[in-house]
Amino acid sequence: EVLLQQSGAELVRPGSSVKISCKASGYTFTDYYMHWVKQRPEQGLVWIGRINPANGNTVYAEKFKSKATLTADKSSNTAYMQLSSLTSEDTATYFCTRIGDWGQGVMVTVSS
Amino acid sequence: DIQMTQSPASLSASLEEIVTITCKASQGIDDYLSWYQQKPGKSPQLLIYDATSLADGVPSRFSGSRSGTQYSLKISRPQVDDSGIYYCLQSYSTPYTFGAGTKLELK
C-alpha cells in the first residue's frame, strides 16, 4: 500500500521559513516524481512543482520559483518542501502527491 | 501554460440524474487528464486517470470521456456520498494545471 505521511501543522511568523516533509512508503521512492500542491482555505488546488527523487531535478510553477524549494532524501524516502519569506498569502494546506496518491496535507498558518 | 476551464462551478443533482462535469483544455493534452473528488478536510482522491481509466476501487458509476479538447466526468445515478468538490488536472506539460473545481450537492 502506497503511503505518503506528511509532517504536522505549522504556525509560523511572517517573514520566516518553514520546511515540511513527506515520507513515502509502499513503492520505490526513486521511480516516481513527487509533486507539491497548495490549497488556500475554501479555494482550489494549485500545482507548486515537482522533484525527481532519483536525481534531485526540479520543476517549479513560475509563481513559486522564489517561494518554494523542493528536495528529496533517497536514504529516508522523504521529500521536503521549504517555503521562505512567508506572508499571509502562504497560509494554506500543502499536499505532497504522486498524482494518484496523496499525503494527508500540512496546514501552514502564517500569523504574528 | 495550459488553461483548464471547468464547468459548472456548482450543481445540485438528484439521485436519479446523470451528472456531467466538463473541463476544456486550452490546447491538446493527449489524454493526460485525471479527475479527483475532494471532501471537506480531506485529500483529493483519484477517480479517473488517462481521461477514461477508472482508478482502483472507484465505483463504476464514474466514467470519463473526451471530445476534442473537452473532457468529461460522468456520474450515473449518483449516491449521497458523491457530494464534494471535483477537480480535473492536466499532466501533459508543466506547470500542471487544475480546473477551478465543481461543487456537487446531492438532493
PDB file of C-alpha atoms in Angstrom:
ATOM      1  CA  GLU A   1       0.000   0.000   0.000  1.00  0.00           C
ATOM      2  CA  VAL A   2       1.356   3.397  -1.007  1.00  0.00           C
ATOM      3  CA  LEU A   3       1.502   5.815   1.893  1.00  0.00           C
ATOM      4  CA  LEU A   4       2.618   9.450   1.906  1.00  0.00           C
ATOM      5  CA  GLN A   5       2.926  10.590   5.506  1.00  0.00           C
ATOM      6  CA  GLN A   6       3.309  14.331   5.936  1.00  0.00           C
ATOM      7  CA  SER A   7       4.587  16.269   8.919  1.00  0.00           C
ATOM      8  CA  GLY A   8       2.364  18.134  11.335  1.00  0.00           C
ATOM      9  CA  ALA A   9       0.676  21.514  11.232  1.00  0.00           C
ATOM     10  CA  GLU A  10       2.857  24.612  11.481  1.00  0.00           C
ATOM     11  CA  LEU A  11       2.230  28.053  12.965  1.00  0.00           C
ATOM     12  CA  VAL A  12       4.927  30.418  11.749  1.00  0.00           C
ATOM     13  CA  ARG A  13       5.738  34.112  11.878  1.00  0.00           C
ATOM     14  CA  PRO A  14       5.605  36.396   8.851  1.00  0.00           C
ATOM     15  CA  GLY A  15       8.973  36.659   7.164  1.00  0.00           C
ATOM     16  CA  SER A  16      10.175  33.305   8.423  1.00  0.00           C
ATOM     17  CA  SER A  17      10.634  29.979   6.631  1.00  0.00           C
ATOM     18  CA  VAL A  18       9.188  26.537   7.160  1.00  0.00           C
ATOM     19  CA  LYS A  19      10.195  23.092   5.958  1.00  0.00           C
ATOM     20  CA  ILE A  20       7.595  20.366   5.679  1.00  0.00           C
ATOM     21  CA  SER A  21       8.178  16.706   4.956  1.00  0.00           C
ATOM     22  CA  CYS A  22       6.544  13.837   3.135  1.00  0.00           C
ATOM     23  CA  LYS A  23       7.708  10.312   3.934  1.00  0.00           C
ATOM     24  CA  ALA A  24       6.913   7.769   1.262  1.00  0.00           C
ATOM     25  CA  SER A  25       6.410   4.046   1.685  1.00  0.00           C
ATOM     26  CA  GLY A  26       4.947   1.135  -0.237  1.00  0.00           C
ATOM     27  CA  TYR A  27       6.748   1.798  -3.512  1.00  0.00           C
ATOM     28  CA  THR A  28      10.186   2.556  -4.908  1.00  0.00           C
ATOM     29  CA  PHE A  29      10.708   6.199  -3.976  1.00  0.00           C
ATOM     30  CA  THR A  30      13.017   6.965  -6.887  1.00  0.00           C
ATOM     31  CA  ASP A  31      10.611   5.628  -9.530  1.00  0.00           C
ATOM     32  CA  TYR A  32       8.072   8.472  -9.292  1.00  0.00           C
ATOM     33  CA  TYR A  33       8.141  12.250  -9.314  1.00  0.00           C
ATOM     34  CA  MET A  34       6.886  13.838  -6.116  1.00  0.00           C
ATOM     35  CA  HIS A  35       4.629  16.812  -6.659  1.00  0.00           C
ATOM     36  CA  TRP A  36       3.506  19.505  -4.237  1.00  0.00           C
ATOM     37  CA  VAL A  37       0.125  21.220  -4.316  1.00  0.00           C
ATOM     38  CA  LYS A  38      -1.194  24.271  -2.449  1.00  0.00           C
ATOM     39  CA  GLN A  39      -4.771  24.796  -1.326  1.00  0.00           C
ATOM     40  CA  ARG A  40      -5.751  28.016   0.393  1.00  0.00           C
ATOM     41  CA  PRO A  41      -8.809  27.860   2.672  1.00  0.00           C
ATOM     42  CA  GLU A  42     -12.010  27.363   0.694  1.00  0.00           C
ATOM     43  CA  GLN A  43     -10.087  27.629  -2.577  1.00  0.00           C
ATOM     44  CA  GLY A  44      -8.912  25.327  -5.348  1.00  0.00           C
ATOM     45  CA  LEU A  45      -5.778  23.306  -5.945  1.00  0.00           C
ATOM     46  CA  VAL A  46      -2.587  24.875  -7.295  1.00  0.00           C
ATOM     47  CA  TRP A  47       0.435  22.923  -8.521  1.00  0.00           C
ATOM     48  CA  ILE A  48       3.671  24.173  -6.975  1.00  0.00           C
ATOM     49  CA  GLY A  49       6.237  21.938  -8.624  1.00  0.00           C
ATOM     50  CA  ARG A  50       7.794  18.527  -8.721  1.00  0.00           C
ATOM     51  CA  ILE A  51      11.040  16.779  -7.900  1.00  0.00           C
ATOM     52  CA  ASN A  52      12.608  13.682  -9.375  1.00  0.00           C
ATOM     53  CA  PRO A  53      13.869  11.866  -6.271  1.00  0.00           C
ATOM     54  CA  ALA A  54      16.302   9.816  -8.351  1.00  0.00           C
ATOM     55  CA  ASN A  55      18.435  12.799  -9.323  1.00  0.00           C
ATOM     56  CA  GLY A  56      17.015  15.821  -7.492  1.00  0.00           C
ATOM     57  CA  ASN A  57      15.913  17.602 -10.673  1.00  0.00           C
ATOM     58  CA  THR A  58      13.107  20.053 -10.025  1.00  0.00           C
ATOM     59  CA  VAL A  59      10.472  21.947 -11.995  1.00  0.00           C
ATOM     60  CA  TYR A  60       8.525  24.814 -10.437  1.00  0.00           C
ATOM     61  CA  ALA A  61       5.477  26.787 -11.442  1.00  0.00           C
ATOM     62  CA  GLU A  62       6.612  30.342 -12.192  1.00  0.00           C
ATOM     63  CA  LYS A  63       4.905  31.922  -9.187  1.00  0.00           C
ATOM     64  CA  PHE A  64       6.629  29.549  -6.765  1.00  0.00           C
ATOM     65  CA  LYS A  65      10.182  29.771  -8.109  1.00  0.00           C
ATOM     66  CA  SER A  66      11.298  32.147  -5.368  1.00  0.00           C
ATOM     67  CA  LYS A  67       8.918  30.799  -2.727  1.00  0.00           C
ATOM     68  CA  ALA A  68       9.395  27.016  -2.644  1.00  0.00           C
ATOM     69  CA  THR A  69      12.449  24.775  -2.608  1.00  0.00           C
ATOM     70  CA  LEU A  70      11.940  21.056  -3.183  1.00  0.00           C
ATOM     71  CA  THR A  71      14.419  18.442  -2.039  1.00  0.00           C
ATOM     72  CA  ALA A  72      14.426  14.688  -1.555  1.00  0.00           C
ATOM     73  CA  ASP A  73      16.430  12.294   0.610  1.00  0.00           C
ATOM     74  CA  LYS A  74      16.723   8.876  -1.009  1.00  0.00           C
ATOM     75  CA  SER A  75      18.159   7.336   2.151  1.00  0.00           C
ATOM     76  CA  SER A  76      14.962   8.015   4.103  1.00  0.00           C
ATOM     77  CA  ASN A  77      12.445   8.055   1.237  1.00  0.00           C
ATOM     78  CA  THR A  78      11.417  11.539   2.274  1.00  0.00           C
ATOM     79  CA  ALA A  79      10.583  14.582   0.182  1.00  0.00           C
ATOM     80  CA  TYR A  80      10.748  18.081   1.581  1.00  0.00           C
ATOM     81  CA  MET A  81       9.412  21.482   0.676  1.00  0.00           C
ATOM     82  CA  GLN A  82      10.792  24.658   2.182  1.00  0.00           C
ATOM     83  CA  LEU A  83       8.739  27.828   1.946  1.00  0.00           C
ATOM     84  CA  SER A  84      10.532  31.113   2.505  1.00  0.00           C
ATOM     85  CA  SER A  85       9.653  34.749   3.271  1.00  0.00           C
ATOM     86  CA  LEU A  86       6.249  33.687   4.479  1.00  0.00           C
ATOM     87  CA  THR A  87       3.251  36.022   4.298  1.00  0.00           C
ATOM     88  CA  SER A  88      -0.448  35.597   4.981  1.00  0.00           C
ATOM     89  CA  GLU A  89      -0.822  34.570   1.325  1.00  0.00           C
ATOM     90  CA  ASP A  90       1.107  31.410   2.183  1.00  0.00           C
ATOM     91  CA  THR A  91      -1.449  30.304   4.778  1.00  0.00           C
ATOM     92  CA  ALA A  92      -2.715  27.109   3.187  1.00  0.00           C
ATOM     93  CA  THR A  93      -2.723  23.333   3.239  1.00  0.00           C
ATOM     94  CA  TYR A  94       0.148  21.803   1.324  1.00  0.00           C
ATOM     95  CA  PHE A  95      -0.089  18.329  -0.134  1.00  0.00           C
ATOM     96  CA  CYS A  96       2.563  16.027  -1.488  1.00  0.00           C
ATOM     97  CA  THR A  97       1.333  13.692  -4.181  1.00  0.00           C
ATOM     98  CA  ARG A  98       2.385  11.135  -6.744  1.00  0.00           C
ATOM     99  CA  ILE A  99      -0.683  12.412  -8.597  1.00  0.00           C
ATOM    100  CA  GLY A 100      -2.514   9.154  -7.932  1.00  0.00           C
ATOM    101  CA  ASP A 101      -1.740   9.007  -4.221  1.00  0.00           C
ATOM    102  CA  TRP A 102      -1.798  11.973  -1.859  1.00  0.00           C
ATOM    103  CA  GLY A 103      -0.476  12.804   1.557  1.00  0.00           C
ATOM    104  CA  GLN A 104      -2.897  13.958   4.225  1.00  0.00           C
ATOM    105  CA  GLY A 105      -1.794  17.582   3.859  1.00  0.00           C
ATOM    106  CA  VAL A 106       0.005  20.016   6.148  1.00  0.00           C
ATOM    107  CA  MET A 107      -1.753  23.140   7.341  1.00  0.00           C
ATOM    108  CA  VAL A 108       0.668  26.070   7.444  1.00  0.00           C
ATOM    109  CA  THR A 109      -0.628  29.164   9.223  1.00  0.00           C
ATOM    110  CA  VAL A 110       1.334  32.400   8.919  1.00  0.00           C
ATOM    111  CA  SER A 111       0.482  34.738  11.759  1.00  0.00           C
ATOM    112  CA  SER A 112       2.205  37.063  14.178  1.00  0.00           C
TER     113      SER A 112
ATOM    114  CA  ASP B   1       0.593  27.461 -19.553  1.00  0.00           C
ATOM    115  CA  ILE B   2      -2.344  25.198 -20.377  1.00  0.00           C
ATOM    116  CA  GLN B   3      -5.622  26.544 -19.041  1.00  0.00           C
ATOM    117  CA  MET B   4      -8.287  24.125 -17.834  1.00  0.00           C
ATOM    118  CA  THR B   5     -11.770  25.645 -17.943  1.00  0.00           C
ATOM    119  CA  GLN B   6     -14.049  23.613 -15.708  1.00  0.00           C
ATOM    120  CA  SER B   7     -17.824  23.851 -15.585  1.00  0.00           C
ATOM    121  CA  PRO B   8     -20.201  24.158 -13.934  1.00  0.00           C
ATOM    122  CA  ALA B   9     -18.845  25.782 -10.772  1.00  0.00           C
ATOM    123  CA  SER B  10     -21.582  24.106  -8.765  1.00  0.00           C
ATOM    124  CA  LEU B  11     -24.586  21.911  -9.280  1.00  0.00           C
ATOM    125  CA  SER B  12     -27.321  20.271  -7.335  1.00  0.00           C
ATOM    126  CA  ALA B  13     -28.472  16.899  -8.574  1.00  0.00           C
ATOM    127  CA  SER B  14     -30.966  14.252  -7.586  1.00  0.00           C
ATOM    128  CA  LEU B  15     -30.063  10.625  -7.026  1.00  0.00           C
ATOM    129  CA  GLU B  16     -31.757   9.641 -10.279  1.00  0.00           C
ATOM    130  CA  GLU B  17     -29.875  12.012 -12.544  1.00  0.00           C
ATOM    131  CA  ILE B  18     -26.775  11.665 -14.660  1.00  0.00           C
ATOM    132  CA  VAL B  19     -24.225  14.274 -13.565  1.00  0.00           C
ATOM    133  CA  THR B  20     -21.724  15.617 -16.077  1.00  0.00           C
ATOM    134  CA  ILE B  21     -18.773  17.862 -15.298  1.00  0.00           C
ATOM    135  CA  THR B  22     -16.533  19.149 -18.059  1.00  0.00           C
ATOM    136  CA  CYS B  23     -13.016  20.515 -18.414  1.00  0.00           C
ATOM    137  CA  LYS B  24     -11.876  22.168 -21.614  1.00  0.00           C
ATOM    138  CA  ALA B  25      -8.155  22.369 -22.227  1.00  0.00           C
ATOM    139  CA  SER B  26      -6.698  25.415 -23.969  1.00  0.00           C
ATOM    140  CA  GLN B  27      -4.674  23.071 -26.185  1.00  0.00           C
ATOM    141  CA  GLY B  28      -4.271  19.369 -26.799  1.00  0.00           C
ATOM    142  CA  ILE B  29      -3.191  17.348 -23.769  1.00  0.00           C
ATOM    143  CA  ASP B  30      -3.088  13.859 -25.266  1.00  0.00           C
ATOM    144  CA  ASP B  31      -5.451  12.437 -22.628  1.00  0.00           C
ATOM    145  CA  TYR B  32      -3.111  13.341 -19.764  1.00  0.00           C
ATOM    146  CA  LEU B  33      -6.169  14.208 -17.732  1.00  0.00           C
ATOM    147  CA  SER B  34      -7.280  12.980 -14.350  1.00  0.00           C
ATOM    148  CA  TRP B  35     -10.307  13.616 -12.160  1.00  0.00           C
ATOM    149  CA  TYR B  36     -10.395  13.923  -8.379  1.00  0.00           C
ATOM    150  CA  GLN B  37     -13.012  14.108  -5.666  1.00  0.00           C
ATOM    151  CA  GLN B  38     -12.307  16.091  -2.545  1.00  0.00           C
ATOM    152  CA  LYS B  39     -14.360  16.109   0.617  1.00  0.00           C
ATOM    153  CA  PRO B  40     -14.034  18.789   3.325  1.00  0.00           C
ATOM    154  CA  GLY B  41     -10.819  18.498   5.293  1.00  0.00           C
ATOM    155  CA  LYS B  42      -9.573  15.578   3.186  1.00  0.00           C
ATOM    156  CA  SER B  43      -7.037  14.987   0.448  1.00  0.00           C
ATOM    157  CA  PRO B  44      -8.218  14.684  -3.137  1.00  0.00           C
ATOM    158  CA  GLN B  45      -8.996  11.125  -4.212  1.00  0.00           C
ATOM    159  CA  LEU B  46      -8.235   9.902  -7.716  1.00  0.00           C
ATOM    160  CA  LEU B  47     -11.288   8.814  -9.693  1.00  0.00           C
ATOM    161  CA  ILE B  48     -10.193   8.711 -13.332  1.00  0.00           C
ATOM    162  CA  TYR B  49      -6.758   8.794 -14.964  1.00  0.00           C
ATOM    163  CA  ASP B  50      -5.641   8.991 -18.580  1.00  0.00           C
ATOM    164  CA  ALA B  51      -9.027  10.569 -19.324  1.00  0.00           C
ATOM    165  CA  THR B  52     -11.018   7.334 -19.296  1.00  0.00           C
ATOM    166  CA  SER B  53      -9.407   4.789 -16.954  1.00  0.00           C
ATOM    167  CA  LEU B  54     -11.161   4.092 -13.669  1.00  0.00           C
ATOM    168  CA  ALA B  55      -8.881   4.174 -10.626  1.00  0.00           C
ATOM    169  CA  ASP B  56      -8.755   1.138  -8.348  1.00  0.00           C
ATOM    170  CA  GLY B  57     -11.693   0.867  -6.005  1.00  0.00           C
ATOM    171  CA  VAL B  58     -13.731   3.610  -7.682  1.00  0.00           C
ATOM    172  CA  PRO B  59     -17.359   2.657  -8.352  1.00  0.00           C
ATOM    173  CA  SER B  60     -18.316   2.008 -11.959  1.00  0.00           C
ATOM    174  CA  ARG B  61     -20.918   4.786 -11.889  1.00  0.00           C
ATOM    175  CA  PHE B  62     -17.983   7.139 -12.505  1.00  0.00           C
ATOM    176  CA  SER B  63     -16.697   7.380 -16.061  1.00  0.00           C
ATOM    177  CA  GLY B  64     -14.538   9.691 -18.146  1.00  0.00           C
ATOM    178  CA  SER B  65     -14.625  10.655 -21.797  1.00  0.00           C
ATOM    179  CA  ARG B  66     -13.165  13.085 -24.303  1.00  0.00           C
ATOM    180  CA  SER B  67     -14.406  15.051 -27.262  1.00  0.00           C
ATOM    181  CA  GLY B  68     -11.684  17.108 -28.866  1.00  0.00           C
ATOM    182  CA  THR B  69     -10.038  19.073 -26.074  1.00  0.00           C
ATOM    183  CA  GLN B  70     -13.088  18.799 -23.828  1.00  0.00           C
ATOM    184  CA  TYR B  71     -13.005  16.157 -21.143  1.00  0.00           C
ATOM    185  CA  SER B  72     -16.000  14.989 -19.169  1.00  0.00           C
ATOM    186  CA  LEU B  73     -16.634  13.196 -15.925  1.00  0.00           C
ATOM    187  CA  LYS B  74     -19.975  11.438 -15.724  1.00  0.00           C
ATOM    188  CA  ILE B  75     -21.620  10.115 -12.589  1.00  0.00           C
ATOM    189  CA  SER B  76     -24.524   7.811 -13.332  1.00  0.00           C
ATOM    190  CA  ARG B  77     -27.182   7.607 -10.614  1.00  0.00           C
ATOM    191  CA  PRO B  78     -25.034   9.417  -8.035  1.00  0.00           C
ATOM    192  CA  GLN B  79     -25.140   8.464  -4.393  1.00  0.00           C
ATOM    193  CA  VAL B  80     -25.348  10.821  -1.413  1.00  0.00           C
ATOM    194  CA  ASP B  81     -21.689  10.021  -0.668  1.00  0.00           C
ATOM    195  CA  ASP B  82     -20.698  11.526  -4.025  1.00  0.00           C
ATOM    196  CA  SER B  83     -21.177  15.034  -2.670  1.00  0.00           C
ATOM    197  CA  GLY B  84     -17.973  17.015  -2.686  1.00  0.00           C
ATOM    198  CA  ILE B  85     -15.775  19.096  -4.946  1.00  0.00           C
ATOM    199  CA  TYR B  86     -14.472  17.642  -8.189  1.00  0.00           C
ATOM    200  CA  TYR B  87     -11.310  18.779  -9.940  1.00  0.00           C
ATOM    201  CA  CYS B  88      -9.662  17.954 -13.228  1.00  0.00           C
ATOM    202  CA  LEU B  89      -5.883  18.032 -13.658  1.00  0.00           C
ATOM    203  CA  GLN B  90      -3.813  18.135 -16.825  1.00  0.00           C
ATOM    204  CA  SER B  91      -0.424  16.450 -16.524  1.00  0.00           C
ATOM    205  CA  TYR B  92       0.597  16.829 -20.168  1.00  0.00           C
ATOM    206  CA  SER B  93       3.065  19.618 -19.554  1.00  0.00           C
ATOM    207  CA  THR B  94       4.461  21.662 -16.690  1.00  0.00           C
ATOM    208  CA  PRO B  95       3.186  23.614 -14.988  1.00  0.00           C
ATOM    209  CA  TYR B  96       0.439  21.118 -14.327  1.00  0.00           C
ATOM    210  CA  THR B  97      -2.887  22.890 -14.012  1.00  0.00           C
ATOM    211  CA  PHE B  98      -6.135  22.110 -12.243  1.00  0.00           C
ATOM    212  CA  GLY B  99      -9.617  23.130 -13.154  1.00  0.00           C
ATOM    213  CA  ALA B 100     -11.278  25.548 -10.735  1.00  0.00           C
ATOM    214  CA  GLY B 101     -13.468  22.827  -9.258  1.00  0.00           C
ATOM    215  CA  THR B 102     -17.134  21.817  -9.302  1.00  0.00           C
ATOM    216  CA  LYS B 103     -19.096  21.614  -6.072  1.00  0.00           C
ATOM    217  CA  LEU B 104     -21.633  18.818  -6.267  1.00  0.00           C
ATOM    218  CA  GLU B 105     -24.571  18.660  -3.910  1.00  0.00           C
ATOM    219  CA  LEU B 106     -26.942  15.729  -3.923  1.00  0.00           C
ATOM    220  CA  LYS B 107     -30.557  16.453  -3.073  1.00  0.00           C
TER     221      LYS B 107
END
